[in-house]
Structure formats: structure tokens, C-alpha cells
Amino acid sequence: MSDHKPGFFTRWFCSTNHKDIGTLYIIFSIIAGIIGGGFSVMMRLELQEPGVQFILDAAGNPNGQLWNTLITAHGLIMVFFVVMPGLIGGFGNWFVPLMIGAPDMAFPRLNNISFWLLVPAFLLLLGSALVGAPMFHGSLQGIWDVFGHGVGTGWTVYPPLSSALGHPDLGVDMAIFSLHLAGASSIL
């Protein structure tokens, strides 16, 4: 009698084992934390001295929209893609079945789908920071032009910045849909 061990793809992409899915949540949370922390480092570098050092547009003028985009991306990533998936998804998947003596979660395939909904939600949120960038119009002049036009509503997404008046492009819609996907992921 041989011991069945699933292959790499089956184990990590099609898993129904609560420990594997919990590990995926924790790894995802760490990766999202590095990206969100990178946004925080950019903001801290800007704040280390008075005046505007880094957050400039291509003409060298202060770019307040880029600052708002960094604040928004950092806040949403840290709350919805680091803390919640890491604590609830990661440690919840790992420890709850062990603590109650269950062999696995009640709906293991749904548990797997809930993790894999989180990945497109995160990519959609990162994409919302790029909406309206000049690189899509052929006038990209610097790296800050890439991120300087994204969703800059703050992590609370309050109007008037989240309205059509504050952001007339699809960036806010992408960010809100991203949060809907992340919310669906957390309740499955």
C-alpha cells in the first residue's frame, strides 16, 4: 500500500487540506504586507525632510494625487489583504479545525475558492492605482506618472473623492469591486 502524495499543482492550487490553505493565506498575507509596506516606505521617505522630495509629477511639481494614491493603496492593502486574510484566513484555517477536533473544514472546496478569490481582488486593487495613467495614452515621462493618477480616496473611500466628481475614471469602481471580492472571499 503506497502513501498518496499530491503533486505541487494539486497540493497548492486544488487543495482541500485546511493546513495547506491556511499556509497559502499566510504566504499571501506576507507578500501583500511587503507591497503595502513598500508604499509606506515611499510615504516615509517623503516625510523625512520638509518639502517635497520624491512625490513629483514629470514636470517637477508636487503630486498630491500620487500621495493620495499611496495612502489609499497602503490602507486598503494592510486592512483587507494583510490583517484579515492573515489572521482570519491563515490562522483560522490552521487552528480552528485542530481546536474543535475536526478532520477538516466543513466545506473544504469552498475554503479553497475563498482563498483564490483573494488573488484577483488584490490584483484588481493594484490595477486601480494605475487607472488613468499616461502610459495608456502614450505620454509616460517618468515612473511617478504610472502611479500618479490612480485611486486617491483614502482607505475609507468617502465621498467627495470617491464620487464621479473626484475620480471620473474607473479606478474607484475597480477598487470597490476589489473590496467586494475580498469581502466575498472572507465570508465563504
mmCIF file of C-alpha atoms in Angstrom:
data_model
loop_
_atom_site.group_PDB
_atom_site.id
_atom_site.type_symbol
_atom_site.label_atom_id
_atom_site.label_comp_id
_atom_site.label_asym_id
_atom_site.label_seq_id
_atom_site.Cartn_x
_atom_site.Cartn_y
_atom_site.Cartn_z
ATOM 1 C CA MET A 1 0.000 0.000 0.000
ATOM 2 C CA SER A 2 1.529 3.296 -1.056
ATOM 3 C CA ASP A 3 1.109 6.671 0.551
ATOM 4 C CA HIS A 4 -0.579 9.107 -1.839
ATOM 5 C CA LYS A 5 1.182 12.453 -2.059
ATOM 6 C CA PRO A 6 -0.343 15.052 -4.374
ATOM 7 C CA GLY A 7 1.842 16.871 -6.869
ATOM 8 C CA PHE A 8 2.822 20.517 -6.481
ATOM 9 C CA PHE A 9 -0.051 21.901 -8.567
ATOM 10 C CA THR A 10 -2.690 19.712 -6.946
ATOM 11 C CA ARG A 11 -1.435 20.400 -3.444
ATOM 12 C CA TRP A 12 -1.250 24.185 -3.673
ATOM 13 C CA PHE A 13 -3.883 25.086 -6.280
ATOM 14 C CA CYS A 14 -6.581 22.441 -5.759
ATOM 15 C CA SER A 15 -6.060 21.649 -2.088
ATOM 16 C CA THR A 16 -8.853 20.853 0.331
ATOM 17 C CA ASN A 17 -6.483 20.464 3.285
ATOM 18 C CA HIS A 18 -7.104 23.226 5.826
ATOM 19 C CA LYS A 19 -3.412 23.465 6.745
ATOM 20 C CA ASP A 20 -2.329 23.971 3.130
ATOM 21 C CA ILE A 21 -4.997 26.625 2.573
ATOM 22 C CA GLY A 22 -4.045 28.328 5.833
ATOM 23 C CA THR A 23 -0.424 28.346 4.671
ATOM 24 C CA LEU A 24 -1.491 29.927 1.363
ATOM 25 C CA TYR A 25 -3.324 32.665 3.270
ATOM 26 C CA ILE A 26 -0.284 33.376 5.429
ATOM 27 C CA ILE A 27 2.104 33.461 2.446
ATOM 28 C CA PHE A 28 -0.295 35.738 0.541
ATOM 29 C CA SER A 29 -0.581 37.975 3.587
ATOM 30 C CA ILE A 30 3.197 38.295 3.840
ATOM 31 C CA ILE A 31 3.528 39.167 0.133
ATOM 32 C CA ALA A 32 0.726 41.743 0.372
ATOM 33 C CA GLY A 33 2.372 43.119 3.528
ATOM 34 C CA ILE A 34 5.649 43.619 1.688
ATOM 35 C CA ILE A 35 3.874 45.511 -1.106
ATOM 36 C CA GLY A 36 1.790 47.590 1.331
ATOM 37 C CA GLY A 37 4.887 48.205 3.436
ATOM 38 C CA GLY A 38 6.702 49.378 0.317
ATOM 39 C CA PHE A 39 4.024 52.032 -0.161
ATOM 40 C CA SER A 40 4.527 53.046 3.463
ATOM 41 C CA VAL A 41 8.290 53.315 2.944
ATOM 42 C CA MET A 42 7.707 55.627 -0.031
ATOM 43 C CA MET A 43 5.494 57.837 2.140
ATOM 44 C CA ARG A 44 8.012 57.835 4.999
ATOM 45 C CA LEU A 45 10.855 58.749 2.642
ATOM 46 C CA GLU A 46 8.803 61.725 1.524
ATOM 47 C CA LEU A 47 8.139 62.795 5.114
ATOM 48 C CA GLN A 48 11.733 62.522 6.340
ATOM 49 C CA GLU A 49 12.507 66.144 5.415
ATOM 50 C CA PRO A 50 10.362 69.253 4.939
ATOM 51 C CA GLY A 51 9.196 69.995 1.422
ATOM 52 C CA VAL A 52 8.535 67.645 -1.457
ATOM 53 C CA GLN A 53 11.437 65.355 -2.403
ATOM 54 C CA PHE A 54 10.089 62.369 -4.300
ATOM 55 C CA ILE A 55 6.383 62.684 -4.949
ATOM 56 C CA LEU A 56 6.577 64.891 -8.010
ATOM 57 C CA ASP A 57 4.978 64.773 -11.426
ATOM 58 C CA ALA A 58 7.021 64.674 -14.639
ATOM 59 C CA ALA A 59 7.325 68.485 -14.637
ATOM 60 C CA GLY A 60 8.783 68.509 -11.108
ATOM 61 C CA ASN A 61 5.656 69.850 -9.398
ATOM 62 C CA PRO A 62 4.306 68.289 -6.169
ATOM 63 C CA ASN A 63 1.877 65.483 -6.991
ATOM 64 C CA GLY A 64 -0.845 65.359 -4.336
ATOM 65 C CA GLN A 65 -2.781 62.726 -6.259
ATOM 66 C CA LEU A 66 0.168 60.345 -6.001
ATOM 67 C CA TRP A 67 0.273 60.912 -2.238
ATOM 68 C CA ASN A 68 -3.441 60.132 -2.019
ATOM 69 C CA THR A 69 -2.949 57.040 -4.182
ATOM 70 C CA LEU A 70 -0.184 55.765 -1.883
ATOM 71 C CA ILE A 71 -2.323 56.406 1.222
ATOM 72 C CA THR A 72 -5.289 54.595 -0.330
ATOM 73 C CA ALA A 73 -3.309 51.594 -1.565
ATOM 74 C CA HIS A 74 -1.393 51.243 1.706
ATOM 75 C CA GLY A 75 -4.503 51.418 3.885
ATOM 76 C CA LEU A 76 -6.650 49.057 1.824
ATOM 77 C CA ILE A 77 -3.846 46.528 1.375
ATOM 78 C CA MET A 78 -2.937 46.440 5.052
ATOM 79 C CA VAL A 79 -6.513 46.071 6.295
ATOM 80 C CA PHE A 80 -8.141 43.869 3.659
ATOM 81 C CA PHE A 81 -5.192 41.895 2.282
ATOM 82 C CA VAL A 82 -2.787 41.565 5.228
ATOM 83 C CA VAL A 83 -4.571 41.630 8.584
ATOM 84 C CA MET A 84 -7.871 39.977 7.677
ATOM 85 C CA PRO A 85 -6.535 37.178 5.450
ATOM 86 C CA GLY A 86 -3.538 36.545 7.702
ATOM 87 C CA LEU A 87 -5.413 36.348 10.978
ATOM 88 C CA ILE A 88 -8.831 35.064 9.951
ATOM 89 C CA GLY A 89 -7.920 33.074 6.844
ATOM 90 C CA GLY A 90 -4.446 31.901 7.769
ATOM 91 C CA PHE A 91 -4.545 31.217 11.468
ATOM 92 C CA GLY A 92 -8.279 30.457 11.421
ATOM 93 C CA ASN A 93 -7.795 27.733 8.825
ATOM 94 C CA TRP A 94 -4.822 26.335 10.654
ATOM 95 C CA PHE A 95 -6.098 26.290 14.217
ATOM 96 C CA VAL A 96 -9.916 26.169 14.330
ATOM 97 C CA PRO A 97 -10.264 22.600 12.978
ATOM 98 C CA LEU A 98 -7.482 21.452 15.308
ATOM 99 C CA MET A 99 -9.057 23.156 18.332
ATOM 100 C CA ILE A 100 -12.514 21.669 17.759
ATOM 101 C CA GLY A 101 -11.174 18.235 16.812
ATOM 102 C CA ALA A 102 -12.491 18.260 13.235
ATOM 103 C CA PRO A 103 -10.562 16.487 10.474
ATOM 104 C CA ASP A 104 -11.001 19.462 8.097
ATOM 105 C CA MET A 105 -13.198 22.481 7.427
ATOM 106 C CA ALA A 106 -16.903 21.925 6.778
ATOM 107 C CA PHE A 107 -16.722 22.854 3.079
ATOM 108 C CA PRO A 108 -13.099 22.349 2.005
ATOM 109 C CA ARG A 109 -13.555 23.181 -1.694
ATOM 110 C CA LEU A 110 -15.381 26.387 -0.809
ATOM 111 C CA ASN A 111 -12.494 27.151 1.536
ATOM 112 C CA ASN A 112 -10.095 26.812 -1.406
ATOM 113 C CA ILE A 113 -12.268 29.031 -3.624
ATOM 114 C CA SER A 114 -12.371 31.672 -0.904
ATOM 115 C CA PHE A 115 -8.583 31.912 -0.986
ATOM 116 C CA TRP A 116 -8.383 32.039 -4.771
ATOM 117 C CA LEU A 117 -10.936 34.887 -4.855
ATOM 118 C CA LEU A 118 -8.467 36.931 -2.843
ATOM 119 C CA VAL A 119 -5.760 36.888 -5.530
ATOM 120 C CA PRO A 120 -7.804 38.599 -8.304
ATOM 121 C CA ALA A 121 -9.178 41.017 -5.697
ATOM 122 C CA PHE A 122 -5.632 42.055 -4.800
ATOM 123 C CA LEU A 123 -4.573 42.380 -8.441
ATOM 124 C CA LEU A 124 -7.668 44.462 -9.155
ATOM 125 C CA LEU A 125 -6.813 46.783 -6.266
ATOM 126 C CA LEU A 126 -3.250 47.198 -7.525
ATOM 127 C CA GLY A 127 -4.626 47.840 -11.013
ATOM 128 C CA SER A 128 -6.917 50.549 -9.672
ATOM 129 C CA ALA A 129 -3.803 52.520 -8.724
ATOM 130 C CA LEU A 130 -2.812 52.587 -12.407
ATOM 131 C CA VAL A 131 -6.123 53.677 -13.946
ATOM 132 C CA GLY A 132 -5.826 56.917 -15.877
ATOM 133 C CA ALA A 133 -2.034 56.752 -16.062
ATOM 134 C CA PRO A 134 -0.448 58.419 -19.095
ATOM 135 C CA MET A 135 1.263 55.158 -20.051
ATOM 136 C CA PHE A 136 -2.077 54.144 -21.523
ATOM 137 C CA HIS A 137 -2.135 57.336 -23.597
ATOM 138 C CA GLY A 138 1.459 57.206 -24.859
ATOM 139 C CA SER A 139 2.803 60.129 -22.808
ATOM 140 C CA LEU A 140 4.662 58.388 -19.986
ATOM 141 C CA GLN A 141 7.561 60.572 -18.827
ATOM 142 C CA GLY A 142 8.609 59.060 -15.512
ATOM 143 C CA ILE A 143 7.929 56.283 -13.039
ATOM 144 C CA TRP A 144 5.750 58.552 -10.922
ATOM 145 C CA ASP A 145 3.473 59.103 -13.918
ATOM 146 C CA VAL A 146 2.495 55.445 -13.644
ATOM 147 C CA PHE A 147 1.038 55.703 -10.133
ATOM 148 C CA GLY A 148 0.186 59.396 -10.023
ATOM 149 C CA HIS A 149 -3.329 59.059 -11.403
ATOM 150 C CA GLY A 150 -4.837 56.131 -9.506
ATOM 151 C CA VAL A 151 -7.456 55.920 -6.803
ATOM 152 C CA GLY A 152 -6.700 58.563 -4.203
ATOM 153 C CA THR A 153 -9.774 58.410 -1.987
ATOM 154 C CA GLY A 154 -8.105 57.348 1.250
ATOM 155 C CA TRP A 155 -8.672 53.900 2.702
ATOM 156 C CA THR A 156 -12.165 54.864 3.875
ATOM 157 C CA VAL A 157 -13.311 55.609 0.281
ATOM 158 C CA TYR A 158 -15.524 58.505 1.397
ATOM 159 C CA PRO A 159 -17.162 60.994 -0.975
ATOM 160 C CA PRO A 160 -16.499 63.509 -2.485
ATOM 161 C CA LEU A 161 -13.174 61.944 -3.509
ATOM 162 C CA SER A 162 -14.828 58.618 -4.309
ATOM 163 C CA SER A 163 -17.606 60.229 -6.384
ATOM 164 C CA ALA A 164 -17.593 60.748 -10.138
ATOM 165 C CA LEU A 165 -16.610 64.353 -9.479
ATOM 166 C CA GLY A 166 -13.475 63.383 -7.524
ATOM 167 C CA HIS A 167 -12.433 60.450 -9.733
ATOM 168 C CA PRO A 168 -14.165 60.421 -13.125
ATOM 169 C CA ASP A 169 -12.367 57.276 -14.364
ATOM 170 C CA LEU A 170 -12.922 53.620 -13.448
ATOM 171 C CA GLY A 171 -10.334 53.489 -10.661
ATOM 172 C CA VAL A 172 -12.785 53.836 -7.774
ATOM 173 C CA ASP A 173 -15.098 51.267 -9.356
ATOM 174 C CA MET A 174 -12.193 48.821 -9.639
ATOM 175 C CA ALA A 175 -11.165 49.420 -6.022
ATOM 176 C CA ILE A 176 -14.722 48.961 -4.723
ATOM 177 C CA PHE A 177 -15.189 45.798 -6.792
ATOM 178 C CA SER A 178 -11.878 44.573 -5.397
ATOM 179 C CA LEU A 179 -13.212 45.099 -1.875
ATOM 180 C CA HIS A 180 -16.408 43.252 -2.815
ATOM 181 C CA LEU A 181 -14.340 40.275 -3.986
ATOM 182 C CA ALA A 182 -12.232 40.393 -0.822
ATOM 183 C CA GLY A 183 -15.418 40.547 1.257
ATOM 184 C CA ALA A 184 -16.916 37.586 -0.607
ATOM 185 C CA SER A 185 -13.657 35.739 -0.022
ATOM 186 C CA SER A 186 -13.794 36.383 3.706
ATOM 187 C CA ILE A 187 -17.377 35.142 4.151
ATOM 188 C CA LEU A 188 -17.094 31.942 2.093
#
